[in-house]
XYZ file of C-alpha atoms in Angstrom:
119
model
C -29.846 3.296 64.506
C -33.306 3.813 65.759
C -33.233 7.092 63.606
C -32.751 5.225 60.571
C -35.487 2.956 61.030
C -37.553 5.873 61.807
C -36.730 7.698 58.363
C -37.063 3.424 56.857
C -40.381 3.364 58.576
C -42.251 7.178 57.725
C -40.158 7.046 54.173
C -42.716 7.740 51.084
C -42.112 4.961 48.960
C -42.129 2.358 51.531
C -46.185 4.115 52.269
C -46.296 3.732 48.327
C -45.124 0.137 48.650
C -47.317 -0.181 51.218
C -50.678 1.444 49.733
C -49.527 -0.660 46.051
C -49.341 -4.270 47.527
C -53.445 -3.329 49.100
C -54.598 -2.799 46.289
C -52.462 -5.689 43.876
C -53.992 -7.558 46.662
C -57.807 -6.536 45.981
C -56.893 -6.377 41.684
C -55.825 -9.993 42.432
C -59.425 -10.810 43.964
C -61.122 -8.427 41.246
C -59.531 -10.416 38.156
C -59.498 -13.791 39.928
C -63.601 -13.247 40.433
C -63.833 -11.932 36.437
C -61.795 -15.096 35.541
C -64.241 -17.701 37.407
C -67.362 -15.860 37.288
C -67.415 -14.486 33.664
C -64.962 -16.088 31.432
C -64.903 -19.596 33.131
C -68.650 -20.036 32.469
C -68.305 -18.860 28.622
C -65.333 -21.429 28.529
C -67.710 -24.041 30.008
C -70.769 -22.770 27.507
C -67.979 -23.333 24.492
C -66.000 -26.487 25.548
C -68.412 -27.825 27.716
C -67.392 -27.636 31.109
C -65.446 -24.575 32.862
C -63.093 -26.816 34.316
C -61.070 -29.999 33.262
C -60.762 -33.216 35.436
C -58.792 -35.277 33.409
C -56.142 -37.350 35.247
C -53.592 -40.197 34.521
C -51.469 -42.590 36.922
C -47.806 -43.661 36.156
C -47.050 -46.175 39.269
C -48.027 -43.956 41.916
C -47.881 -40.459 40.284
C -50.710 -38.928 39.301
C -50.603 -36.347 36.950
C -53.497 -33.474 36.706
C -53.436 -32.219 33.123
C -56.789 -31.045 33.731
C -55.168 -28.749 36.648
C -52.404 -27.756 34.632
C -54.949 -26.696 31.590
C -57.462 -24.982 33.855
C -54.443 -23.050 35.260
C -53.247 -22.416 32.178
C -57.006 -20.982 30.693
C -57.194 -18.750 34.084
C -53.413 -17.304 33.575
C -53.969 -16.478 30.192
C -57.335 -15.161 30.827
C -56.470 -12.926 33.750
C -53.427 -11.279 31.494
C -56.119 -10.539 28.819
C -58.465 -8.719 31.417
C -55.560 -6.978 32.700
C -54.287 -5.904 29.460
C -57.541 -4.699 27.768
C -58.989 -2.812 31.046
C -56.081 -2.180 32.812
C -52.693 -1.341 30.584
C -54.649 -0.294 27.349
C -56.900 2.583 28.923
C -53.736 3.533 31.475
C -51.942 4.130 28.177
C -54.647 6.068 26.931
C -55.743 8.125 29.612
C -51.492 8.870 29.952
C -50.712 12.691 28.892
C -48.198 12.294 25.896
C -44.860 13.874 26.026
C -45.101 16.960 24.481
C -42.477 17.542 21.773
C -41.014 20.835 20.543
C -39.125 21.348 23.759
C -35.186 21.866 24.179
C -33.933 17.956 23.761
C -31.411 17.210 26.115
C -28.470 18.125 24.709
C -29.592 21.938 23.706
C -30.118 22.528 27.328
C -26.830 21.260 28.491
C -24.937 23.261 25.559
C -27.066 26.131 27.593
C -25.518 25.536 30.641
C -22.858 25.236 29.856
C -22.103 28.466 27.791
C -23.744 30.326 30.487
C -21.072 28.514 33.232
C -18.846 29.743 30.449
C -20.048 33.512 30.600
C -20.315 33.607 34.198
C -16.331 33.037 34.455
């Protein structure tokens, strides 16, 4: 048992779970900080204030639209940063699959005339 934690414990992806959550941990203070700092104020410059107040009472609820909208703004804004700077130059900078190569099915006709010679 304690050998199995031990493999659990020095296994590679649970080091590359490890090393991913640090740093979706310091993206998620990176984008929060471009969110309030940079788009917020343009938001504010356009609509006139970078964050909404608005409230209204039914009986003793009170609902924060303004909340919900400024939520709203920052989600939508954060998936834009992360999509233009993040996932667009990723795809970029990725190395295409190079075609030309044996597909799939030529290399396991390959095989298996060569298991075929071999008998």
């Amino acid at each position: 048992m304690i050998k199995g934690f031990k493999d659990f414990i020095m296994g590679g992806n649970l080091i590359d779970l490890a090393v991913a959550f640090v740093l979706g941990t310091a993206f998620a203070a990176l984008s929060t900080s471009f969110v309030e700092d940079l788009i917020s104020p343009i938001v504010g410059a356009i609509v006139g204030k970078p964050e909404f107040s608005s409230t209204f009472s039914i009986g003793d609820g009170v609902f924060k639209i303004g909340h919900f909208i400024t939520a709203t703004i920052t989600f939508v804004s954060t998936a834009a940063a992360i999509y233009f700077f993040v996932v667009q130059p990723y795809q970029r900078l990725r190395k295409p699959v190079e075609a030309g190569g044996p597909t799939e099915i030529e290399l396991l006709t390959e095989i298996r005339d060569a298991l075929k010679a071999a008998r």
